[in-house]
Coordinates of C-alpha atoms in Angstrom, one line a residue:
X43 CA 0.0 0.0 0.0
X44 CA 1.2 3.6 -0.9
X45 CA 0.3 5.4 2.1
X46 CA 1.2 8.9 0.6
X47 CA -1.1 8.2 -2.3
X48 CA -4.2 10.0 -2.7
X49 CA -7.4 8.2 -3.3
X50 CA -9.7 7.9 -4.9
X51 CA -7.2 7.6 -7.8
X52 CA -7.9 8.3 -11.4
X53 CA -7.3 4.8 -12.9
X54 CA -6.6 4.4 -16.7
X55 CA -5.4 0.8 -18.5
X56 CA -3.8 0.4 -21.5
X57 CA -4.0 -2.6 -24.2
X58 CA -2.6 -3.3 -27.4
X59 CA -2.7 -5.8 -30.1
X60 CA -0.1 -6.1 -33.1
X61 CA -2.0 -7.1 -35.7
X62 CA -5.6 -6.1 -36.6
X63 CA -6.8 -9.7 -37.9
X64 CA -10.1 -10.7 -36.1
X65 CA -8.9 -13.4 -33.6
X66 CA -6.7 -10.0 -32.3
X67 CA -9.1 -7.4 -32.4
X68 CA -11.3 -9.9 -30.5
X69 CA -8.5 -10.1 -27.7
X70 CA -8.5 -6.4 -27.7
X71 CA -12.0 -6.2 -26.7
X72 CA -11.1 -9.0 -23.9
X73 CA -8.8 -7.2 -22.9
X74 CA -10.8 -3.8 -22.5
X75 CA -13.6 -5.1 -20.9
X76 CA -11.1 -6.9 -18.3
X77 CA -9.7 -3.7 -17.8
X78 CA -13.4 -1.6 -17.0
X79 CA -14.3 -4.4 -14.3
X80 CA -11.0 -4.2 -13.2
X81 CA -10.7 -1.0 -12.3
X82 CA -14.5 -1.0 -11.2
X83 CA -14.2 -3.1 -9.1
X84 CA -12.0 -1.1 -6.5
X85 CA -13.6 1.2 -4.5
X86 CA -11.1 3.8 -4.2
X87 CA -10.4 4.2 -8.3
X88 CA -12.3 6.2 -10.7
X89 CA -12.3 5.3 -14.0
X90 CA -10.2 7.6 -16.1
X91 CA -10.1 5.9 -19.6
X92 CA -9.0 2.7 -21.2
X93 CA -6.9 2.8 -24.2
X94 CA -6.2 0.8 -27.0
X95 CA -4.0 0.3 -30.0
X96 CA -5.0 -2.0 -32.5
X97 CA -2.5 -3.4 -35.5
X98 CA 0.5 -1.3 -34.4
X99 CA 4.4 -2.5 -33.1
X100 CA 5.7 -2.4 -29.6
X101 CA 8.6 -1.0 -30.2
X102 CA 8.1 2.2 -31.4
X103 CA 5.7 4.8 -29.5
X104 CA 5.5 7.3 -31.8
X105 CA 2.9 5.5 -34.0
X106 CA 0.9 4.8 -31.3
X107 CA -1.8 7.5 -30.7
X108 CA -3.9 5.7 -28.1
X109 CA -0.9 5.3 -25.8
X110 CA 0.5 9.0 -27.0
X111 CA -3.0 10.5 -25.9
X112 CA -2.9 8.4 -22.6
X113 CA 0.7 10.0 -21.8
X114 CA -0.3 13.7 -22.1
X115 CA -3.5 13.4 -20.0
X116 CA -1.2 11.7 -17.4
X117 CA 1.5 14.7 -17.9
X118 CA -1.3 17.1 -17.7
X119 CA -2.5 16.2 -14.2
X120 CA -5.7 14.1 -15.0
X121 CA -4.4 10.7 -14.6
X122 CA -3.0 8.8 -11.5
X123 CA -2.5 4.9 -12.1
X124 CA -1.6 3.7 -14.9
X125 CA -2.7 0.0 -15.5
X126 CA -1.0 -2.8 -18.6
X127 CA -1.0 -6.4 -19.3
X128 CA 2.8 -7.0 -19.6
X129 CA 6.0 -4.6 -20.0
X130 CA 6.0 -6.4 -23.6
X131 CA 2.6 -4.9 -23.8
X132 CA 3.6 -1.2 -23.0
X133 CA 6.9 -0.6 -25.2
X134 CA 9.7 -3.2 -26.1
X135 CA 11.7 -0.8 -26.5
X136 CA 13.7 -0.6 -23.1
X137 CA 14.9 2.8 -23.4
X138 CA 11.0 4.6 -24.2
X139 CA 9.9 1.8 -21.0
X140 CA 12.6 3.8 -18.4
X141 CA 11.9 7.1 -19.9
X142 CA 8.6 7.1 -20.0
X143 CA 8.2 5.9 -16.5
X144 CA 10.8 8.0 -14.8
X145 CA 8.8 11.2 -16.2
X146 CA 5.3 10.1 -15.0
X147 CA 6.9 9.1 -11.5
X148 CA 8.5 12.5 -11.1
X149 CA 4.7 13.7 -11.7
X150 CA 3.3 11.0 -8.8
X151 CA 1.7 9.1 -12.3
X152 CA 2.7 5.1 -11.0
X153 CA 2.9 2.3 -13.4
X154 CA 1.8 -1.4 -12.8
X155 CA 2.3 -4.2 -14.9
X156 CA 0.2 -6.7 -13.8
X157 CA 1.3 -10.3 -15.1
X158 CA 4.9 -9.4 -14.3
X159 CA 3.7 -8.1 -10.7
X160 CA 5.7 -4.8 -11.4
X161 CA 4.5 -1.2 -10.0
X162 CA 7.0 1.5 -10.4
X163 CA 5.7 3.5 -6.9
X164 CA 7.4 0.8 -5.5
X165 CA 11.5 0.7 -4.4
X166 CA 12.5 -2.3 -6.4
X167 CA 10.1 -1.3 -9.4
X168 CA 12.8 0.1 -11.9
X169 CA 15.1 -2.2 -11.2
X170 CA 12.9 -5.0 -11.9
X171 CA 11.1 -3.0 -14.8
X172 CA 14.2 -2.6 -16.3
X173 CA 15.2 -6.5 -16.8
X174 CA 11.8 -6.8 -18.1
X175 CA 12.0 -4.2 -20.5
X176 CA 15.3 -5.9 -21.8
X177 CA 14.0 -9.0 -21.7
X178 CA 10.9 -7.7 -24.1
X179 CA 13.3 -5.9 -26.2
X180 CA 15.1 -8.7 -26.7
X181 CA 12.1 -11.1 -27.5
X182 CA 10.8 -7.9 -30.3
X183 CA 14.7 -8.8 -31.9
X184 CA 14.2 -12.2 -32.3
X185 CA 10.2 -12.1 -33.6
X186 CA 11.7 -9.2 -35.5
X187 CA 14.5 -12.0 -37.3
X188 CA 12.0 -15.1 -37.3
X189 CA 9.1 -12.6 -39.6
X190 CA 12.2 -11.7 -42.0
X191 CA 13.2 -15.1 -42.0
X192 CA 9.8 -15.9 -43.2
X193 CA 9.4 -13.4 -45.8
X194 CA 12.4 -14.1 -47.3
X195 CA 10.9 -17.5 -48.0
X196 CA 7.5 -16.1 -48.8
X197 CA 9.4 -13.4 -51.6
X198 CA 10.9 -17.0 -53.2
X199 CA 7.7 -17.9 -53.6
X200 CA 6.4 -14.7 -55.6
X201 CA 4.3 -13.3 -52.5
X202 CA 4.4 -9.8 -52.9
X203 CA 4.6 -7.4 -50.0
X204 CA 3.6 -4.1 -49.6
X205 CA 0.6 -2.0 -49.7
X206 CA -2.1 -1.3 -52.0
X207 CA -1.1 1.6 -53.4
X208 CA 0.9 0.5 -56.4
X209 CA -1.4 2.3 -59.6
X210 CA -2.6 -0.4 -62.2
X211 CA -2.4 -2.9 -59.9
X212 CA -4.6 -4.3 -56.5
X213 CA -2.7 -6.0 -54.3
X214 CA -4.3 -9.0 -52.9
X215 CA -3.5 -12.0 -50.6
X216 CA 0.3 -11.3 -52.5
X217 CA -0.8 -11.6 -55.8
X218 CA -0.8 -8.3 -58.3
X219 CA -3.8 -8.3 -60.7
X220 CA -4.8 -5.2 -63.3
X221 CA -7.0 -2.5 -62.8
X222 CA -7.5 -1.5 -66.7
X223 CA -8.5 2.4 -65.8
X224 CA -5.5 2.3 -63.7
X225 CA -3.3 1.0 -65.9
X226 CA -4.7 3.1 -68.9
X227 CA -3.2 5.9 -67.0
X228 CA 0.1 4.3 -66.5
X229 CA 0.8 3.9 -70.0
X230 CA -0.3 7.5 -70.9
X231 CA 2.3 8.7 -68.6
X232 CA 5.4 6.4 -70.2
X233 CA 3.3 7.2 -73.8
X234 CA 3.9 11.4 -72.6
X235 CA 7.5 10.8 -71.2
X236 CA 8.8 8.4 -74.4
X237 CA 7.1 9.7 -77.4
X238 CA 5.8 13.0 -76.5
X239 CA 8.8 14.1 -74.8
X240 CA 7.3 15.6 -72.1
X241 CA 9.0 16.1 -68.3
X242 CA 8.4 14.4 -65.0
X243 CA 6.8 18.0 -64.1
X244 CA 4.6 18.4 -66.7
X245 CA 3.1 15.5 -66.5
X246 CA 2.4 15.8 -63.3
X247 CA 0.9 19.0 -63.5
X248 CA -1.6 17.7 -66.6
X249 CA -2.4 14.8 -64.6
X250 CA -3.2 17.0 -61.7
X251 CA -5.6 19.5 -63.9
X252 CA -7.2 16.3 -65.0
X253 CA -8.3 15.6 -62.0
X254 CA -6.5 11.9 -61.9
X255 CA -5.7 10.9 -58.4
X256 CA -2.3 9.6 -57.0
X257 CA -1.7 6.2 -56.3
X258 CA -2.0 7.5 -52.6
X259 CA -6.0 7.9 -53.3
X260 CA -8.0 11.2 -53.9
X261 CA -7.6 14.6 -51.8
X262 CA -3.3 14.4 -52.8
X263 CA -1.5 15.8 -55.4
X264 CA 0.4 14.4 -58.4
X265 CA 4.1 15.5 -58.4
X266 CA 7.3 14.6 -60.2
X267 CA 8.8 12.3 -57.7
X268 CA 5.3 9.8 -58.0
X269 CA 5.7 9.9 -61.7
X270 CA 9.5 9.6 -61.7
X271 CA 8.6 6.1 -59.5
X272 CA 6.5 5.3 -61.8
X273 CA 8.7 5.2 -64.8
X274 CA 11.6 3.5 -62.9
X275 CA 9.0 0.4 -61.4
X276 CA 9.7 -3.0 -63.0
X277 CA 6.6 -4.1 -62.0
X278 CA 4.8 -3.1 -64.9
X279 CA 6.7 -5.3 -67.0
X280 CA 5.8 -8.1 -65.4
X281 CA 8.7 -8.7 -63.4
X282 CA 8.9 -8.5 -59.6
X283 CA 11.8 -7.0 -58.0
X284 CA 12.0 -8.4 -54.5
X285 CA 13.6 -6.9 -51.1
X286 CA 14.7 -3.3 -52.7
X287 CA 14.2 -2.0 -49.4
X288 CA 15.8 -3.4 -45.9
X289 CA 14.8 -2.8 -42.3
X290 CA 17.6 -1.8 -40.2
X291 CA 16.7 -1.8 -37.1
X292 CA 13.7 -3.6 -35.2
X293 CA 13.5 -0.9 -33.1
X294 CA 12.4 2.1 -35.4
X295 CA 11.6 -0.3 -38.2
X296 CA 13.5 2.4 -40.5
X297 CA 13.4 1.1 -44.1
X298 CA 16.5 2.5 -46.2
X299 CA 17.5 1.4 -50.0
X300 CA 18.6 -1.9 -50.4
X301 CA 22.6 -0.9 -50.7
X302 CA 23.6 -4.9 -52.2
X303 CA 24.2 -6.0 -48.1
X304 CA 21.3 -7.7 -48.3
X305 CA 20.2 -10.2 -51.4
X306 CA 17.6 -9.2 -54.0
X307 CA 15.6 -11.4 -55.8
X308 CA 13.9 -10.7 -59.5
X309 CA 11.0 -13.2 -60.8
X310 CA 10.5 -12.6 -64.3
X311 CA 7.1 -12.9 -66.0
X312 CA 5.7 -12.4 -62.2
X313 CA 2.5 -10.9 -63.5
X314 CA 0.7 -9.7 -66.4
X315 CA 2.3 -6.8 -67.6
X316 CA 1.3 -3.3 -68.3
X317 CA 4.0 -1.9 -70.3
X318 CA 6.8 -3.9 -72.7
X319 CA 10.3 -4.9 -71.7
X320 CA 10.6 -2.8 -74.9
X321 CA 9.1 0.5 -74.1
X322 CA 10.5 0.2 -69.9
X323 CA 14.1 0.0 -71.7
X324 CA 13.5 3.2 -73.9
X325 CA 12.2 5.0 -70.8
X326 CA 15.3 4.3 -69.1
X327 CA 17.6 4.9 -71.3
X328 CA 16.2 8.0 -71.4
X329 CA 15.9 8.8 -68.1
X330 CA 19.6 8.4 -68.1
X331 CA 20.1 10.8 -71.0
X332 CA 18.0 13.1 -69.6
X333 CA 19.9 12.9 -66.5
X334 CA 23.2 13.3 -67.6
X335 CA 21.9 16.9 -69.4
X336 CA 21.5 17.9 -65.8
X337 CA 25.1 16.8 -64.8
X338 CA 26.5 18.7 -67.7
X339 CA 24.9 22.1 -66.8
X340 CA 22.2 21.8 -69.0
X341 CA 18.3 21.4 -68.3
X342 CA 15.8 19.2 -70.2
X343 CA 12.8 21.7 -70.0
X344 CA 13.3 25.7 -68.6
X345 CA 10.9 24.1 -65.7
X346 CA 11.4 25.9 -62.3
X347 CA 9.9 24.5 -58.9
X348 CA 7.4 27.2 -58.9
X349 CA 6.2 26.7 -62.2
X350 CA 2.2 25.4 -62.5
X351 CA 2.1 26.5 -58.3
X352 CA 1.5 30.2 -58.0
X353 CA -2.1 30.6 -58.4
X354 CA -4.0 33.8 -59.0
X355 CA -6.5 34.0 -55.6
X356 CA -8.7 36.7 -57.7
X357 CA -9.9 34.4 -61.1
X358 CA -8.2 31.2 -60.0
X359 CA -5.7 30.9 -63.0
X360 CA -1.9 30.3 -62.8
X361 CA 0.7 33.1 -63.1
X362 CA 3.3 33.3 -65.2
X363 CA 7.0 34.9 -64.9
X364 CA 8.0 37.5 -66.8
X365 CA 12.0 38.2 -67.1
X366 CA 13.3 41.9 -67.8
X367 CA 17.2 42.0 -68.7
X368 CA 17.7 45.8 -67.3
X369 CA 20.8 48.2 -69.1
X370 CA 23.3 47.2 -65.9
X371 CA 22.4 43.5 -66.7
X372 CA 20.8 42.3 -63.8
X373 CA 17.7 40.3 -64.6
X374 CA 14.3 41.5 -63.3
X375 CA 11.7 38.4 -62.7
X376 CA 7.7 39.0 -61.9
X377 CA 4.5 37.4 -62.1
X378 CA 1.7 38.2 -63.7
X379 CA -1.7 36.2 -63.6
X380 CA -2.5 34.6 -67.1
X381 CA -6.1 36.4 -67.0
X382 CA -4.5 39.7 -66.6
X383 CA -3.6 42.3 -69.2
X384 CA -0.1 42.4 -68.3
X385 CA 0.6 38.8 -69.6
X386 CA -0.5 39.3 -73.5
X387 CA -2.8 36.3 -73.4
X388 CA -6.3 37.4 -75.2
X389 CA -9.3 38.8 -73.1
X390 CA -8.1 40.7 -70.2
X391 CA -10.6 40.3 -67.4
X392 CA -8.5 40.1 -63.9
X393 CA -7.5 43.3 -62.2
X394 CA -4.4 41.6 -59.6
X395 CA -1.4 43.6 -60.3
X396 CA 1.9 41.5 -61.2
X397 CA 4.5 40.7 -58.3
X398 CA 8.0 40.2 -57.9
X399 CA 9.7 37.3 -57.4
X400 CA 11.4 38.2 -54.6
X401 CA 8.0 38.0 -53.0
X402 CA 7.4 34.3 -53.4
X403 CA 10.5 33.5 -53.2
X404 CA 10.8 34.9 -49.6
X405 CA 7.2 33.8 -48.7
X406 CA 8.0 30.2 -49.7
X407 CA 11.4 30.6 -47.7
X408 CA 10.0 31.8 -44.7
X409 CA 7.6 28.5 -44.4
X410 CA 10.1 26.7 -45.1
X411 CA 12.2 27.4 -42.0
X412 CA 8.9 27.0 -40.2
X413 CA 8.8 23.4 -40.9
X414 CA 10.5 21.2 -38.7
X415 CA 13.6 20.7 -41.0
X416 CA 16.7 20.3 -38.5
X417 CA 18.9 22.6 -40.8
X418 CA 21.8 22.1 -38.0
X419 CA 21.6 18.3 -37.2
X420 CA 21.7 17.9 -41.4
X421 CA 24.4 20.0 -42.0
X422 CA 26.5 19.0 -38.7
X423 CA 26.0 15.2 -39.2
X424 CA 27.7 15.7 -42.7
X425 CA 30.4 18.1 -40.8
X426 CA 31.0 15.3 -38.7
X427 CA 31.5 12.6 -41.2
X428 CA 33.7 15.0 -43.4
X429 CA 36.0 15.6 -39.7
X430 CA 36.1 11.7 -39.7
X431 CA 37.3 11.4 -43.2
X432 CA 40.2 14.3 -42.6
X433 CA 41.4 12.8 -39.4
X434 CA 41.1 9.2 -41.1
X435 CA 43.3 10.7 -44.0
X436 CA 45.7 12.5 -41.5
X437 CA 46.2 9.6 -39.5
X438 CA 47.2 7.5 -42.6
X439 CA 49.7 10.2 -43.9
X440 CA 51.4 9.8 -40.5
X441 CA 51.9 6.4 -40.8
X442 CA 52.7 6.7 -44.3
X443 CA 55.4 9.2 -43.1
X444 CA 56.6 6.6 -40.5
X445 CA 56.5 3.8 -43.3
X446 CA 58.8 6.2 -45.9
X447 CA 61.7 6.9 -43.1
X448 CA 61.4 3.1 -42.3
X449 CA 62.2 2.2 -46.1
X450 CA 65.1 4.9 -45.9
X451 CA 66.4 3.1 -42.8
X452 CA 66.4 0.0 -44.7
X453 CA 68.1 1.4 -47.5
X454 CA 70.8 3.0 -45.1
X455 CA 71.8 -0.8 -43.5
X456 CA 71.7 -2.0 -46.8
X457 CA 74.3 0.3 -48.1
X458 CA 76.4 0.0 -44.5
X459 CA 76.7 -3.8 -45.2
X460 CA 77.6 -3.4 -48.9
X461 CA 80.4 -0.7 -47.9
X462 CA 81.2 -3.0 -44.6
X463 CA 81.4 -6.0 -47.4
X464 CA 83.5 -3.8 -49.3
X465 CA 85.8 -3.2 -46.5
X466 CA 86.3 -6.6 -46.0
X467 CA 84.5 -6.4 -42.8
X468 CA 81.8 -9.2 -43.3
X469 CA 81.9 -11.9 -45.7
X470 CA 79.8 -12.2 -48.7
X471 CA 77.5 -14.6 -47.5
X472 CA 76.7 -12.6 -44.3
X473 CA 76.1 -9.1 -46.5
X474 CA 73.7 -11.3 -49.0
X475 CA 71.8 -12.8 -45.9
X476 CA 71.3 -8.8 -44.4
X477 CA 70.8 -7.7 -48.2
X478 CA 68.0 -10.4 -48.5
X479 CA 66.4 -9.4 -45.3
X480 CA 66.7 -5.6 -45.9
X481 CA 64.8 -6.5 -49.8
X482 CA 61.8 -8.5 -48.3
X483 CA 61.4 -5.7 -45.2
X484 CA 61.8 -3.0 -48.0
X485 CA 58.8 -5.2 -50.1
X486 CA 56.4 -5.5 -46.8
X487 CA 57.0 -1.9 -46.3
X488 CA 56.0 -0.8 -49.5
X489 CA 53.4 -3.2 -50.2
X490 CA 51.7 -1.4 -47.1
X491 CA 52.8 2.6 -48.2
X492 CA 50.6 1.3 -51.7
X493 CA 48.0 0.1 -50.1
X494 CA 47.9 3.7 -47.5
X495 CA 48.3 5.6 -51.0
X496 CA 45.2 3.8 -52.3
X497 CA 42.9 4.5 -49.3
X498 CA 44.1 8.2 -49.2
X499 CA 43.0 8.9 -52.7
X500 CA 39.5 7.1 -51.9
X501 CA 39.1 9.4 -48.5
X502 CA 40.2 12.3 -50.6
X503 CA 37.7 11.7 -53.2
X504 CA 34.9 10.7 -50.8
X505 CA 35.8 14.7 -48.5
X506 CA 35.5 16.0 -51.7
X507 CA 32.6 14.5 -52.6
X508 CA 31.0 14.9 -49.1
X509 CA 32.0 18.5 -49.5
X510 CA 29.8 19.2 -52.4
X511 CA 27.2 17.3 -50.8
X512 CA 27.5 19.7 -47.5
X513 CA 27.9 22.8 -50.1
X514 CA 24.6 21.7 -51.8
X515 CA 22.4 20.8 -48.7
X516 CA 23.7 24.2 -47.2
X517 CA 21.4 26.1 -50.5
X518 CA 18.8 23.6 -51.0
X519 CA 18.0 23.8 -47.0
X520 CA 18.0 27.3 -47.2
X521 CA 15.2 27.7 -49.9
X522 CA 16.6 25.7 -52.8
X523 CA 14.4 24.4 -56.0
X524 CA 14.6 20.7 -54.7
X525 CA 13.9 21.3 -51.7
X526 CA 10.9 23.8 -52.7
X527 CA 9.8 21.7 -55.8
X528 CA 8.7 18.8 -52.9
X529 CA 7.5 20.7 -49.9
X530 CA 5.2 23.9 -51.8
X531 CA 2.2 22.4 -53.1
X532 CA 1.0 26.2 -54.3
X533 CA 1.1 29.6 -53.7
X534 CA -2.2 31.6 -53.9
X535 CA -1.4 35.6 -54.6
X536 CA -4.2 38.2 -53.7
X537 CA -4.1 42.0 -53.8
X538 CA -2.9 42.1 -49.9
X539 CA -1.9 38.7 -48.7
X540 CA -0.1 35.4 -50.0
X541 CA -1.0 32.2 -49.0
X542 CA 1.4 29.1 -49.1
X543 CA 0.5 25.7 -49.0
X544 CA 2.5 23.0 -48.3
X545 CA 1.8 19.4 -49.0
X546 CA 0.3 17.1 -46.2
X547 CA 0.1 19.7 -44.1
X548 CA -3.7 20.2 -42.5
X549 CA -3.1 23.9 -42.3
X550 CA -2.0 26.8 -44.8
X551 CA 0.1 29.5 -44.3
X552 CA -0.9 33.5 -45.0
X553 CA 1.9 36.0 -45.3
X554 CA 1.5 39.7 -45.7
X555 CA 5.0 41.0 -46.7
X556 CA 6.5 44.7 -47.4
X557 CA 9.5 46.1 -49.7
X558 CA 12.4 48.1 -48.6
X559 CA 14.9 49.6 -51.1
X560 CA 15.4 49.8 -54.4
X561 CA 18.2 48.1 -57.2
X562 CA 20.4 46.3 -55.4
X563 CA 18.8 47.4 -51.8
X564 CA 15.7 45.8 -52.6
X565 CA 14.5 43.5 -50.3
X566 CA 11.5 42.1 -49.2
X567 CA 10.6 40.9 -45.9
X568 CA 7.6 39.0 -44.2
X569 CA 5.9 41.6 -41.7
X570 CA 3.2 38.7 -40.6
X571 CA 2.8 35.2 -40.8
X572 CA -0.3 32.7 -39.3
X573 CA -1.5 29.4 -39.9
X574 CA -4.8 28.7 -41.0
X575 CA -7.3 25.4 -40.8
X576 CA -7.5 24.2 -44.8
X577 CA -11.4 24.1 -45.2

């Protein structure tokens, strides 16, 4: 008994289930309705919520809402007792368990785990909590290695894994089948890319003014990235492609690339096919040309991020830029709204005046630095790799250093024993045997100043490379196109106000921004900036 405790205490239990098949869901229900008598059943509790995850992992809490609500009412002071099944049942993560319980108990919010006859009021309860959380953890790594184990043998089978959201195809119970509408769209977007010539972007944008929904359903946006996946999927040739993406670690169940450590498996003639072997070749042999116009300095298309995304909010048609080359050379860029007289395009019947683009420019940079983009932690994780690559590389030209006098020492006995030779002072077979041993030291030592040679040019080549990535990620985090091209989805321009919308994102931005300065003084700042619910 917890004599400083306060009754009657605000009682809330927690239950969760991994799966959401029915035999689960049907535990879950067990589970809450054990939980309501439970708690009813003591006369000094009140009943202060029971909540439930259904078809989510253990081991990470940040996709569990149920369990994230439960936490902030206990934080805020409305919550007492907390009650769960098992610690394996809370978190298997042992480092969220301890964490999580060491806040609430520093609020007076107690823990008890009630098959492993844990309750963190108690003395001994972290101590004992914390084997059990490390024995759960442990138990997630192994489940975690038994399911890949039986993937793997699933994916040799032709299962397919994955989610539904693959266009032209439904994925069911493994198997890929057709949609035809679906895959009519599919092959108008390699039929636009191949023969029509057309951009990622453009297509994109047409699809979007078509009103043709992403694979991710209706209500989202088309955008160069989706069609770009599109064009590069085997699957609608046919073949399946398995394990191009790797878990590495149980714990966050981060998927990354599958870099060749793990290995992939391809099933030809999988499915039926939506697109040739033929025409998937062309389209990536000319995504590659396309590609290597970029690398050379040139572009494909004069297609900037903004393009298609600054919207007029007066007639609802998109603006165009407008690019003045003044006498002192600097180039002048505006917009003007395609309905407007200013843009030469037929019937003039919207009054909006044109804007700079240093106006939504800065309006689209300012929300970007609102988002929670950790500019630093980027920047300084590359810093830090870059600082382990230099002292890697210094640390090898000391030992190459220490390896070059040690080859000159050898050379030096080597021409003591011919002169002592000379002088009569040894015989010849003694100044062959010290020859012979200064030749094969000589050999080992050079063999290993190659081999150091070889890794410095590698480390060089990788700072330099890592260099150009820090160099890059410093202007794209700071406002640049790629960067922009994915996060605005548009930008709405109206007599007094902007308003800048950003994919995903439940709420919109509205800026209202002034100019200071003229020529090279200009500049324009944001004077006021809230969010607003999108309707």
């Amino acid at each position: 008994m917890h004599s400083d405790t306060k009754y009657p205490l605000r009682v809330a239990a927690y239950c969760r289930v991994s799966t959401d098949k029915e035999d689960q869901l049907n535990s879950l229900e067990t589970q809450r309705a054990f939980f309501s008598q439970y708690i009813r059943e003591k006369n000094d509790w009140v009943m202060a919520g029971v909540f439930a995850d259904e078809g989510l992992s253990g081991t990470s809490i940040a996709q569990r809402p149920q369990f994230l609500h439960m936490i902030q009412l206990a934080k805020a002071g409305q919550i007492d007792l907390i009650l769960t099944k098992e610690v394996s049942r809370f978190a298997r993560n042992t480092v969220d368990t301890l964490s999580i319980t060491r806040t609430l108990k520093e609020l007076g919010v107690g823990i008890r785990f009630l098959n492993d006859g844990i309750d963190t009021r108690e003395e001994d309860g972290e101590f004992r909590l914390t084997i059990m959380a490390s024995v759960a953890q442990e138990e997630s790594r192994k489940i975690s290695q038994r399911t890949r184990w039986g993937q793997a043998q699933a994916m040799k089978r032709g299962i397919v894994f994955g989610n539904n959201s693959l266009l032209g195809y439904r994925l069911s119970d493994g198997q890929l089948t057709v949609v035809p509408e679906q895959a009519a769209v599919v092959r108008a977007i390699y039929h636009n890319f191949l023969v029509e010539r057309k951009g990622s972007h453009v297509i994109a944008r047409e699809l979007n003014q078509a009103g043709i929904p992403p694979p991710l359903g209706p209500g989202g946006l088309w955008s160069s990235t989706e069609v770009l996946r599109i064009l590069r999927n085997e699957k609608y040739t046919g073949d399946l492609l398995q394990h191009k993406y790797i878990t590495t670690d149980h714990l966050t169940h981060r998927k990354v690339p599958n870099d060749g450590s793990q290995p992939q498996m391809l099933l030809r003639n999988h499915h039926e096919a939506i697109i040739s072997q033929e025409t998937f070749q062309a389209v990536q042999e000319e995504l590659t040309r396309r590609r290597g116009l970029t690398a050379d300095g040139k572009r494909f298309s004069a297609r900037h991020w903004y393009s298609g995304k600054v919207i007029c909010g007066l007639c609802g048609k998109t603006f165009t830029v407008k690019t003045t080359r003044r006498k002192n050379g600097n180039v002048y860029r505006r917009f003007v709204c395609r309905g407007s007289a200013s843009s030469g395009r037929g019937a003039a019947n919207c009054q909006i005046k044109g804007i700079s683009a240093a106006w939504i420019e800065t309006a689209a940079c300012h929300v970007l630095g609102l988002l929670p983009l950790n500019h630093k932690e980027i920047i300084e994780e590359v810093l830090s790799s870059l600082k382990a690559l230099h002292t890697s590389v210094r640390n090898i030209q000391e030992e190459s250093e220490t390896l070059r006098q040690a080859i000159a020492h050898q050379n030096a006995r080597r021409e003591r024993a011919l002169d002592a030779f000379l002088d009569r002072t040894i015989s010849k077979e003694e100044w062959k045997q010290q020859n012979q041993r200064c030749q094969e030291e000589n050999h080992r030592l050079q063999a290993r100043l190659d081999q150091l040679n070889g890794q410095t040019q590698r480390l060089e080549a990788s700072s330099q490379q890592r260099q150009e990535i820090l160099t890059l990620l410093k202007e794209e985090l700071s406002g640049g196109g790629c960067v922009l091209d994915e996060v605005i989805e548009c930008i709405t321009v109206f007599p007094d106000c902007l308003q800048v919308y950003i994919r995903e994102l439940p709420v919109f931005f509205q800026l209202h921004l002034a100019a200071h300065g003229s020529g090279r003084s200009y500049q324009v700042q944001v004077t006021e900036c809230v969010s607003l619910p999108r309707k």
